[in-house]
Short mmCIF file of C-alpha atoms in Angstrom, two decimals:
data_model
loop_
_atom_site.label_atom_id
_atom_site.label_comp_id
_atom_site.label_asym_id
_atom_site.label_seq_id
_atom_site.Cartn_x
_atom_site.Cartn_y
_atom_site.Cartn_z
CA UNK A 1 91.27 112.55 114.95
CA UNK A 2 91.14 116.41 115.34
CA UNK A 3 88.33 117.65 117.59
CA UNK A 4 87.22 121.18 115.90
CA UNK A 5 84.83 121.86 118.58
CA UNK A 6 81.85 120.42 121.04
CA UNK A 7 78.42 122.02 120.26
CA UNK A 8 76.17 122.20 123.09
CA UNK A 9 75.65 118.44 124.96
CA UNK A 10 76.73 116.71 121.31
CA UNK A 11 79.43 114.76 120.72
CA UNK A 12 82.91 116.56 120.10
CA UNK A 13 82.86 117.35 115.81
CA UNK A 14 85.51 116.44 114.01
CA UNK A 15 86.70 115.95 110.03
CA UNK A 16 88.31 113.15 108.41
CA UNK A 17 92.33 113.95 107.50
CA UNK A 18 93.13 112.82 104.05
CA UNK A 19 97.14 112.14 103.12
CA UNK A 20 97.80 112.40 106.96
CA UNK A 21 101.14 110.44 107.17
CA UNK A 22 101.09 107.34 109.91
CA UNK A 23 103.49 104.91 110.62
CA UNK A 24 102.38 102.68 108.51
CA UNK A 25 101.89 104.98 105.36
CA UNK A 26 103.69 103.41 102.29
CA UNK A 27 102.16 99.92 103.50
CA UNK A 28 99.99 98.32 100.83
CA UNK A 29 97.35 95.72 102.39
CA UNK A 30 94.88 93.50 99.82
CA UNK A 31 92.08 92.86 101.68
CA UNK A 32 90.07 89.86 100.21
CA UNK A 33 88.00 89.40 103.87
CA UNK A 34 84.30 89.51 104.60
CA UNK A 35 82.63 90.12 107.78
CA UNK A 36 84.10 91.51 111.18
CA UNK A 37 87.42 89.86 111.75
CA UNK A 38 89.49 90.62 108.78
CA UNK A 39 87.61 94.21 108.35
CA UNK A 40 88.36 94.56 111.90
CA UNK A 41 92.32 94.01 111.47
CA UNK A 42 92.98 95.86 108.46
CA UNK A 43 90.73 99.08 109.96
CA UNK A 44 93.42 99.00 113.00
CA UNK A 45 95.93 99.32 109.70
CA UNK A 46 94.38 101.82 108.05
CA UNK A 47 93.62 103.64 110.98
CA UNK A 48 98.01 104.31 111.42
CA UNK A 49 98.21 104.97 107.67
CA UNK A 50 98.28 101.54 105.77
CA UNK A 51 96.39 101.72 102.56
CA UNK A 52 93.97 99.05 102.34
CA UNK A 53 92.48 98.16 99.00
CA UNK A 54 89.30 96.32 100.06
CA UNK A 55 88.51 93.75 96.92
CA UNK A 56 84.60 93.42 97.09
CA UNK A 57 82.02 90.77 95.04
CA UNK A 58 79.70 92.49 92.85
CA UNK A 59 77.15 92.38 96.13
CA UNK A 60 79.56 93.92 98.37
CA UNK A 61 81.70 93.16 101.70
CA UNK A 62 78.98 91.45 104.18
CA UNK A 63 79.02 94.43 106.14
CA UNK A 64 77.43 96.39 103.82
CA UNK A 65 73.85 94.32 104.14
CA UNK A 66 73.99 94.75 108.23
CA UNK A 67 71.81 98.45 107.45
CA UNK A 68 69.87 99.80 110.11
CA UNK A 69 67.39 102.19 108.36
CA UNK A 70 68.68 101.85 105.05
CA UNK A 71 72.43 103.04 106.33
CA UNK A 72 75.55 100.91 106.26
CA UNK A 73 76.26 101.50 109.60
CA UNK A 74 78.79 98.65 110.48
CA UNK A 75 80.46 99.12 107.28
CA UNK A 76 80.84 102.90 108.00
CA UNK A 77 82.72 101.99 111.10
CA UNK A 78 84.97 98.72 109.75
CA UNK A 79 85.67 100.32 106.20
CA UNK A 80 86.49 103.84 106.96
CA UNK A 81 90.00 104.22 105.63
CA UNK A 82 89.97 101.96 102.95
CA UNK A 83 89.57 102.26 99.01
CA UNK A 84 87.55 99.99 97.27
CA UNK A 85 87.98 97.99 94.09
CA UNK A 86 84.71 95.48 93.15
CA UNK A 87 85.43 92.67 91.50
CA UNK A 88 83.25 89.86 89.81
CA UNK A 89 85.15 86.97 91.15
CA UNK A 90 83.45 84.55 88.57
CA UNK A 91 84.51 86.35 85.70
CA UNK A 92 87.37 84.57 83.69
CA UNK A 93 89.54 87.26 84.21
CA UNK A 94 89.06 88.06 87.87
CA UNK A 95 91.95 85.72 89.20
CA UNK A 96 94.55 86.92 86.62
CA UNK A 97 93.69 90.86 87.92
CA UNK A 98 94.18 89.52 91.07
CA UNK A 99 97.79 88.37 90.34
CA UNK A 100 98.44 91.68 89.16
CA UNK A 101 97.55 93.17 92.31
CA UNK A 102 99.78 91.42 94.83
CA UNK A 103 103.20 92.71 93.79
CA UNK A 104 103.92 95.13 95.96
CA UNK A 105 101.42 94.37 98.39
CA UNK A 106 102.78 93.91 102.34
CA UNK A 107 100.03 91.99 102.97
CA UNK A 108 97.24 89.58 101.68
CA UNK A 109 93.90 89.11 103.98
CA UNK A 110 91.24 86.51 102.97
CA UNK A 111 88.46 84.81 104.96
CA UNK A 112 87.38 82.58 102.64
CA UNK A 113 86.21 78.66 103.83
CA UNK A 114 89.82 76.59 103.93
CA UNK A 115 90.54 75.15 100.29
CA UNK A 116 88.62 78.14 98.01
CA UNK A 117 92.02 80.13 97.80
CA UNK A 118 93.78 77.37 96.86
CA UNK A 119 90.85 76.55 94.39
CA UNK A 120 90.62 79.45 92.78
CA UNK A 121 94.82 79.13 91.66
CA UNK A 122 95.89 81.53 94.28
CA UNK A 123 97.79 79.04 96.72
CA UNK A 124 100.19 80.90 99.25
CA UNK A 125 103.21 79.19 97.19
CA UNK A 126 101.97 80.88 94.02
CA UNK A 127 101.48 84.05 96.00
CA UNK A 128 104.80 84.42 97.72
CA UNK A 129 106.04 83.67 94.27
CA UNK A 130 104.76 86.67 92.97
CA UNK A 131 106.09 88.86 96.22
CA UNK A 132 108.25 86.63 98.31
CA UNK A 133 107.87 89.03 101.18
CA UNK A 134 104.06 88.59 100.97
CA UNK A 135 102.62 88.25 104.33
CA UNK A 136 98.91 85.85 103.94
CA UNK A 137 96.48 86.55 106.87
CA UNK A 138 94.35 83.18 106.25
CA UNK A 139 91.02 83.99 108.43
CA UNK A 140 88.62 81.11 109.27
CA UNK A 141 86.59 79.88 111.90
CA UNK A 142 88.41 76.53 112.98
CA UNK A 143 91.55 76.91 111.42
CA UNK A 144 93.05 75.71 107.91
CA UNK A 145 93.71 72.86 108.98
CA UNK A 146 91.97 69.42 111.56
CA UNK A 147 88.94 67.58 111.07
CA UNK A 148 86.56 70.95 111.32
CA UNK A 149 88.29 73.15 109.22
CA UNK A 150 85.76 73.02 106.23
CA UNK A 151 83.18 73.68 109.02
CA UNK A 152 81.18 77.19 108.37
CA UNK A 153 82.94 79.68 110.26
CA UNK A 154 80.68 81.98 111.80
CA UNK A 155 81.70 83.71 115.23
CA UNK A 156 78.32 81.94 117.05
CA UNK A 157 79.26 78.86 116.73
CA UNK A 158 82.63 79.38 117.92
CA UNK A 159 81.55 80.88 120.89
CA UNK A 160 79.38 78.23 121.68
CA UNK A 161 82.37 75.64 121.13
CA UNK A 162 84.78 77.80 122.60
CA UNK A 163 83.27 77.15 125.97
CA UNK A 164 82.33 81.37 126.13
CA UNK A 165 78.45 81.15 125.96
CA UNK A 166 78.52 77.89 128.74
CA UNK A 167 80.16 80.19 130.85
CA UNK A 168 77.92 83.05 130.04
CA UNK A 169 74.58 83.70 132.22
CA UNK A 170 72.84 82.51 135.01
CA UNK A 171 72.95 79.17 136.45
CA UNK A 172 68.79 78.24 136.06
CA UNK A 173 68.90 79.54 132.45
CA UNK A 174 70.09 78.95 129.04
CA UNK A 175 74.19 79.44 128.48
CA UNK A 176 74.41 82.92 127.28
CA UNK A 177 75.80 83.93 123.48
CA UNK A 178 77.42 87.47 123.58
CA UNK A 179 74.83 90.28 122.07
CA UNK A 180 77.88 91.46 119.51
CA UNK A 181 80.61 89.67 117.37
CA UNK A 182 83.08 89.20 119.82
CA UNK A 183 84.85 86.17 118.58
CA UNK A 184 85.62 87.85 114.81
CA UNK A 185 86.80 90.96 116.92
CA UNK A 186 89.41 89.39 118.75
CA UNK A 187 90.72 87.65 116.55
CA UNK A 188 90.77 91.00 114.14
CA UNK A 189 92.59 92.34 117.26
CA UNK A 190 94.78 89.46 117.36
CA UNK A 191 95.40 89.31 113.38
CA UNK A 192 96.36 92.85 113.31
CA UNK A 193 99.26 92.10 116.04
CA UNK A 194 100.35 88.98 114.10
CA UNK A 195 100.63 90.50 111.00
CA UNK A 196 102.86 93.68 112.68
CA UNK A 197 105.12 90.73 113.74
CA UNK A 198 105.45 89.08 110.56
CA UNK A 199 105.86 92.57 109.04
CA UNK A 200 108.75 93.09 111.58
CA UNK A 201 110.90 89.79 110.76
CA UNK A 202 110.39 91.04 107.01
CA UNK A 203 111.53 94.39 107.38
CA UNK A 204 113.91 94.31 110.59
CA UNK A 205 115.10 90.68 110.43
CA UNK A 206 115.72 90.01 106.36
CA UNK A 207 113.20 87.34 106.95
CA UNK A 208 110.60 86.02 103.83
CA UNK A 209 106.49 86.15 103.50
CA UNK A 210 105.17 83.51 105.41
CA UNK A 211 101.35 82.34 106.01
CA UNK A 212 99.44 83.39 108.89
CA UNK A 213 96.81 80.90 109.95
CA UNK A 214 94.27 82.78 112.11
CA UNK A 215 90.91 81.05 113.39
CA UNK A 216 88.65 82.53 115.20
CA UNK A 217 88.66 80.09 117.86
CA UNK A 218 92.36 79.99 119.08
CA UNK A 219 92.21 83.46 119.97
CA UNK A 220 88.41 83.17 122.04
CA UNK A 221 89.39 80.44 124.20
CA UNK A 222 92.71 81.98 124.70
CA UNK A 223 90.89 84.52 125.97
CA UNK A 224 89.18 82.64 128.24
CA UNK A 225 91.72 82.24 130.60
CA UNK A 226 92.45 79.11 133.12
CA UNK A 227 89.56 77.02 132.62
CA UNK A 228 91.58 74.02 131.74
CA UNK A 229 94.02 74.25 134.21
CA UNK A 230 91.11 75.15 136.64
CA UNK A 231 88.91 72.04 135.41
CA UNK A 232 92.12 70.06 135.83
CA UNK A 233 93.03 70.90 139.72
CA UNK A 234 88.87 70.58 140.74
CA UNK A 235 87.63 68.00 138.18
CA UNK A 236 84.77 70.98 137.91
CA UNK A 237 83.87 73.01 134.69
CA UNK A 238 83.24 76.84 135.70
CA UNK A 239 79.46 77.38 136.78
CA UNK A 240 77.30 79.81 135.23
CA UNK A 241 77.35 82.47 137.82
CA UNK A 242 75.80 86.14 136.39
CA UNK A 243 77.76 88.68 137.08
CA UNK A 244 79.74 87.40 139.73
CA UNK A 245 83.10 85.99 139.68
CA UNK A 246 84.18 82.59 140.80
CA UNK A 247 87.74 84.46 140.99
CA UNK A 248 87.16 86.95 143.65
CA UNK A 249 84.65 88.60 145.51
CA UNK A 250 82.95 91.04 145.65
CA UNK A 251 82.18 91.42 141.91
CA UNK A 252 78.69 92.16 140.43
CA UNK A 253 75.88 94.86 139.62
CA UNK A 254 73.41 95.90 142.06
CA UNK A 255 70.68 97.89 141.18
CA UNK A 256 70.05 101.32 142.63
CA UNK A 257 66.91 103.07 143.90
CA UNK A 258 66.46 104.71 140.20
CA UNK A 259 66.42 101.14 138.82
CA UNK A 260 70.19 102.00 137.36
CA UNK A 261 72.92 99.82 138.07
CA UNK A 262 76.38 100.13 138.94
CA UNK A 263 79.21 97.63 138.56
CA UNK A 264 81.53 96.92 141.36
CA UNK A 265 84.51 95.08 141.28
CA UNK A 266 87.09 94.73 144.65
CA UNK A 267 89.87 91.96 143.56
CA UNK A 268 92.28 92.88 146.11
CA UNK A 269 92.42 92.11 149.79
CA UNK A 270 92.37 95.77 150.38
CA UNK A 271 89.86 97.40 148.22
CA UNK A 272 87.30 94.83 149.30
CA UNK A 273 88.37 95.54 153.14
CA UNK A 274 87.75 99.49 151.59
CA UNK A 275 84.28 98.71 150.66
CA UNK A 276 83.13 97.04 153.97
CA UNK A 277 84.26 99.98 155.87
CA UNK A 278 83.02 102.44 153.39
CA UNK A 279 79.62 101.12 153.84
CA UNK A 280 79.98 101.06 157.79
CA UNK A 281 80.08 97.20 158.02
CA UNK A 282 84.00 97.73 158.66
CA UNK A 283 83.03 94.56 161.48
CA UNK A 284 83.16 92.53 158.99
CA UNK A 285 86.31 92.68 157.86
CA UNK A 286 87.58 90.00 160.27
CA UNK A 287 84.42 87.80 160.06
CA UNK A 288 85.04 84.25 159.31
CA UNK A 289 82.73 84.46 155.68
CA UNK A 290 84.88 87.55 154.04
CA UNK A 291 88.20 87.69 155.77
CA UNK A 292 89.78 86.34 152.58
CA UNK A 293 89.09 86.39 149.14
CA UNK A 294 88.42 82.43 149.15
CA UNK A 295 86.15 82.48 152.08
CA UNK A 296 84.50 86.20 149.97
CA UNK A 297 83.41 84.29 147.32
CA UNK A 298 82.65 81.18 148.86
CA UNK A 299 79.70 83.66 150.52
CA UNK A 300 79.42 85.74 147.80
CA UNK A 301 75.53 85.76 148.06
CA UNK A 302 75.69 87.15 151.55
CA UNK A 303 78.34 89.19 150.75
CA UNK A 304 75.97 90.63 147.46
CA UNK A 305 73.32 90.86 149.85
CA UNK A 306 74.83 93.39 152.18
CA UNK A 307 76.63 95.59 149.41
CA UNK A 308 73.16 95.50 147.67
CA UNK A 309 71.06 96.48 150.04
CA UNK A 310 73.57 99.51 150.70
CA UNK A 311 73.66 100.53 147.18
CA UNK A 312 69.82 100.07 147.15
CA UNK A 313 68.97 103.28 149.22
CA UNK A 314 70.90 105.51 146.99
CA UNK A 315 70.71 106.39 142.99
CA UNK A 316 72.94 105.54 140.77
CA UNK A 317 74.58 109.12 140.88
CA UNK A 318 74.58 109.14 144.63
CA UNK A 319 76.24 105.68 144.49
CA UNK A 320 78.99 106.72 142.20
CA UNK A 321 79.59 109.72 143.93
CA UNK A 322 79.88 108.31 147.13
CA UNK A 323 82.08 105.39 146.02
CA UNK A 324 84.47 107.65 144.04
CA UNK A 325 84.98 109.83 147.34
CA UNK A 326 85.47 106.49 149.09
CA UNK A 327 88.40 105.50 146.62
CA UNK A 328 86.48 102.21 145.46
CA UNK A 329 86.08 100.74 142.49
CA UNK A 330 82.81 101.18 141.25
CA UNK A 331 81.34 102.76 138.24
CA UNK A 332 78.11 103.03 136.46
CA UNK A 333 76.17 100.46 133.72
CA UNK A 334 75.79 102.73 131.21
CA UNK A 335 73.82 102.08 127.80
CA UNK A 336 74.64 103.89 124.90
CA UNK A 337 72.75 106.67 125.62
CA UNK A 338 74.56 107.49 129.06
CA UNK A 339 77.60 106.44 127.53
CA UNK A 340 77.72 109.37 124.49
CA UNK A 341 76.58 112.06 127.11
CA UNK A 342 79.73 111.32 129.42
CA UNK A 343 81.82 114.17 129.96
CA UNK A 344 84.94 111.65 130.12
CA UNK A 345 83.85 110.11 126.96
CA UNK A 346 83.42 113.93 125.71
CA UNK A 347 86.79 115.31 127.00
CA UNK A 348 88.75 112.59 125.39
CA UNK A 349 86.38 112.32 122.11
CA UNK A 350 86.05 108.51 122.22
CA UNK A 351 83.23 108.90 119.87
CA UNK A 352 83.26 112.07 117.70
CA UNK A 353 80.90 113.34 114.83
CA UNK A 354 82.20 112.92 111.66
CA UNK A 355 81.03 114.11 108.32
CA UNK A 356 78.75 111.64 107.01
CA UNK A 357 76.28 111.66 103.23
CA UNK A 358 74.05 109.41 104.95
CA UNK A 359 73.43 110.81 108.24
CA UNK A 360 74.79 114.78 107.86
CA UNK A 361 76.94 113.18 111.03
CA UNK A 362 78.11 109.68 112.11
CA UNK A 363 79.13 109.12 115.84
CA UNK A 364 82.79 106.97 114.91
CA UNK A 365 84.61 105.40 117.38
CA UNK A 366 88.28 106.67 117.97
CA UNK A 367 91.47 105.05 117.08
CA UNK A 368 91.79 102.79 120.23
CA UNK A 369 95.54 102.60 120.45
CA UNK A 370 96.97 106.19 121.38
CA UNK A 371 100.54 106.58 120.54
CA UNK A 372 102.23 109.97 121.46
CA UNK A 373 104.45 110.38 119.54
CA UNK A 374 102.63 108.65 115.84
CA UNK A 375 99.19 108.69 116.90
CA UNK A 376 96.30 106.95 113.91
CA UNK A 377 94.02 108.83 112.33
CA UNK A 378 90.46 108.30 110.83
CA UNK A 379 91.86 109.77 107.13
CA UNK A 380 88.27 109.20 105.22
CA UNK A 381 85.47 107.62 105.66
CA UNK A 382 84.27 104.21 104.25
CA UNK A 383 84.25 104.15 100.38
CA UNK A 384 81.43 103.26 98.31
CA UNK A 385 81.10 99.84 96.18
CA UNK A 386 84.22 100.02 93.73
CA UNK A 387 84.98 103.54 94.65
CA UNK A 388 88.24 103.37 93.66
CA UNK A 389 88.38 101.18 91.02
CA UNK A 390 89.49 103.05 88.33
CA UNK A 391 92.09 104.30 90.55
CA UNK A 392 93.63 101.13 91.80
CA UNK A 393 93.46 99.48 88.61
CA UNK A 394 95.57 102.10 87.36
CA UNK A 395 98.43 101.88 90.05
CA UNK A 396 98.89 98.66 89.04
CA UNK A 397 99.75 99.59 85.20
CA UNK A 398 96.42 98.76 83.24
CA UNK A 399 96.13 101.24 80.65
CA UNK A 400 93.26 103.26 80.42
CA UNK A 401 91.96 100.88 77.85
CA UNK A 402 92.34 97.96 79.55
CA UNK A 403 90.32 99.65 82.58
CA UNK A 404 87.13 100.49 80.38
CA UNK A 405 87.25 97.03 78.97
CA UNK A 406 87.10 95.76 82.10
CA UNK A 407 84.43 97.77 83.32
CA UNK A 408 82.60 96.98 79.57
CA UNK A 409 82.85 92.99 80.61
CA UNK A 410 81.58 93.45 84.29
CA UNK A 411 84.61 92.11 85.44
CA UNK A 412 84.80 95.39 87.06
CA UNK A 413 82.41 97.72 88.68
CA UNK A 414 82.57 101.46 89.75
CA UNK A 415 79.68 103.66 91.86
CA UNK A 416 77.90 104.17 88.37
CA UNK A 417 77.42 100.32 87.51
CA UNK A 418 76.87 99.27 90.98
CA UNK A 419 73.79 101.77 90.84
CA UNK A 420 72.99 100.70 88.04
#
């Protein structure tokens, strides 16, 4: 991403860099996926230069129906990058173009329920005989394989399982399920790593294509941390406890005089002896309730109390400011709208303004990995519904006859037929 300048209060402006070489340039990626996870990987390729052919249904990637006043707005940001090629996938000729699309191809990403790929003739032994080095990305919700693997899939549910939302809330009301897709994203996150290591024992090691079997549930509880061992050395599950931690204390939000909030976090035996003294209760640094972190949060309501009532005389700016000069770790609870005017989030163009047909500009997130010395890029923005067709079709040798006839069948669709 290239800043070209920041008008006014806006957000820094900035245009999309076409043929921009990455470190993954030359890397071909067929991307069969739907929904968050597997859009969510192969953006974090396409983002350092992978090409990513996205094959869509006649309807569209998922994504594309999420519109908030008419605009695609979660496909703008999960399909920027790519090229499109849609596909009628009940057409009698939709698996053999398929086939010809894999030679060549690093990498193979499908979501669909466990069994369809095999189903539809494409089983990841016929597939790594086509391009032994083939690497499979096999998205699902529980996993390809165990008694809920033909389960639906859907990140909700696997947050509920998972143990996340149970966790999640306050103790006197309903478990909590999180307000955005988090299971799909890490696993995208975690996909994305996978599939650089499988890449590496193909390229670096000599090694063959092999099948990556990623659910989103091993990655969410991973996530989750302890709560096994924890359960294990207490006999209790973790308590629904708002924002405060059963970890360490203090750790929560307290609102301010403005009716803001700030978030306040003090994990070490130091910073939280930094925020007694800071707000002039530096007396209770060797009381019995908070001299250690154990005895913090087993008083963490009185504790919460105190810091509260401190942070309650002041704004939210005053708090922050007062904090920061304190050296404590504290910051604002910022929506989005506080969020886009920050000058940090300004300075360092975490969201930028992009050209866009739909909106004139679209606020898009940075590439959230920063290398120095092969940093990603944001090279064009999402494509429309078979975009590309015509132009992936022929890379992979179909003459131009055999393109139109495809698009005279419906097996294939460009902009034009897709409007139409």
């Amino acid at each position: 991403m290239s800043p070209l300048d920041t008008p006014g209060e806006g957000l820094p402006r900035a245009d999309y860099t076409p043929g921009l070489r990455g470190p993954l340039t030359g890397l071909r990626v067929l991307d069969l996926s739907r929904l968050v996870a597997g859009n969510t990987l192969t953006q974090h390729l396409a983002d350092f230069g992978a090409t990513v052919d996205k094959v869509e249904p006649r309807d569209g990637d998922t994504l594309r129906g999420w519109r908030v006043k008419g605009v695609e707005t979660a496909w703008k940001v999960h399909g920027r990058g790519k090229r499109s090629l849609c596909l009628d996938f009940r057409h009698k000729d939709a698996i053999p173009l398929i086939r010809r699309l894999v030679p060549g191809a690093a990498m193979l990403v499908e979501s669909f329920r466990p069994g369809t790929l095999e189903a539809m003739g494409l089983t990841p032994e016929e597939l790594l005989r086509i391009e032994p080095s083939l690497i499979i990305v096999r998205i699902s919700g529980w996993g390809q394989d165990g008694p809920y693997s033909r389960r639906p899939g859907f990140g909700t549910l696997v947050e509920g399982f998972a143990g996340f939302a149970e966790m999640n809330g306050f103790a006197d009301r309903e478990p909590v399920l999180p307000p955005m897709y988090l299971a799909d994203t890490i696993a995208g996150l975690t996909g994305a790593f996978a599939a650089m290591a499988a890449l590496r024992e193909v390229e670096i090691n000599g090694g063959q294509g092999q099948v990556i079997d990623l659910p989103l549930l091993d990655p969410l509880f991973t996530a989750l941390g302890p709560q096994a061992a924890n359960y294990r050395l207490t006999g209790k599950t973790k308590p629904r406890t708002g924002s405060r931690s059963t970890g360490a204390a203090p750790r929560n939000v307290y609102r301010t005089s403005d009716d803001g909030w700030v978030c306040l976090s003090a994990s070490t035996q130091g910073m939280a002896e930094r925020v007694l003294r800071s707000i002039g209760r530096g007396d209770l640094v060797d009381d019995p309730r908070f001299r250690t972190n154990e005895q913090r949060v087993a008083h963490g309501e009185e504790l919460d109390g105190i810091i509260g009532a401190f942070v309650g005389q002041r704004t939210l700016a005053e708090n922050v400011a007062f904090f920061e000069a304190a050296e404590v770790t504290i910051g604002p609870v910022n929506d989005i709208t506080r969020f886009m005017a920050d000058r940090h989030v300004k300075a360092r163009a975490l969201l930028a303004d992009y050209p866009d047909e739909d909106m004139g500009s679209f606020p898009m997130h940075a590439v959230s990995s920063r290398l120095s010395g092969t940093p990603g890029a944001i090279r064009g923005p999402a494509p429309r519904l078979g975009q590309h067709s015509r132009e992936i079709l022929a890379e992979h040798g179909l003459a131009t006859a055999e393109i139109e006839a495809a698009l005279a069948s419906g097996l294939v669709t460009t902009p034009q037929e897709a409007t139409r």
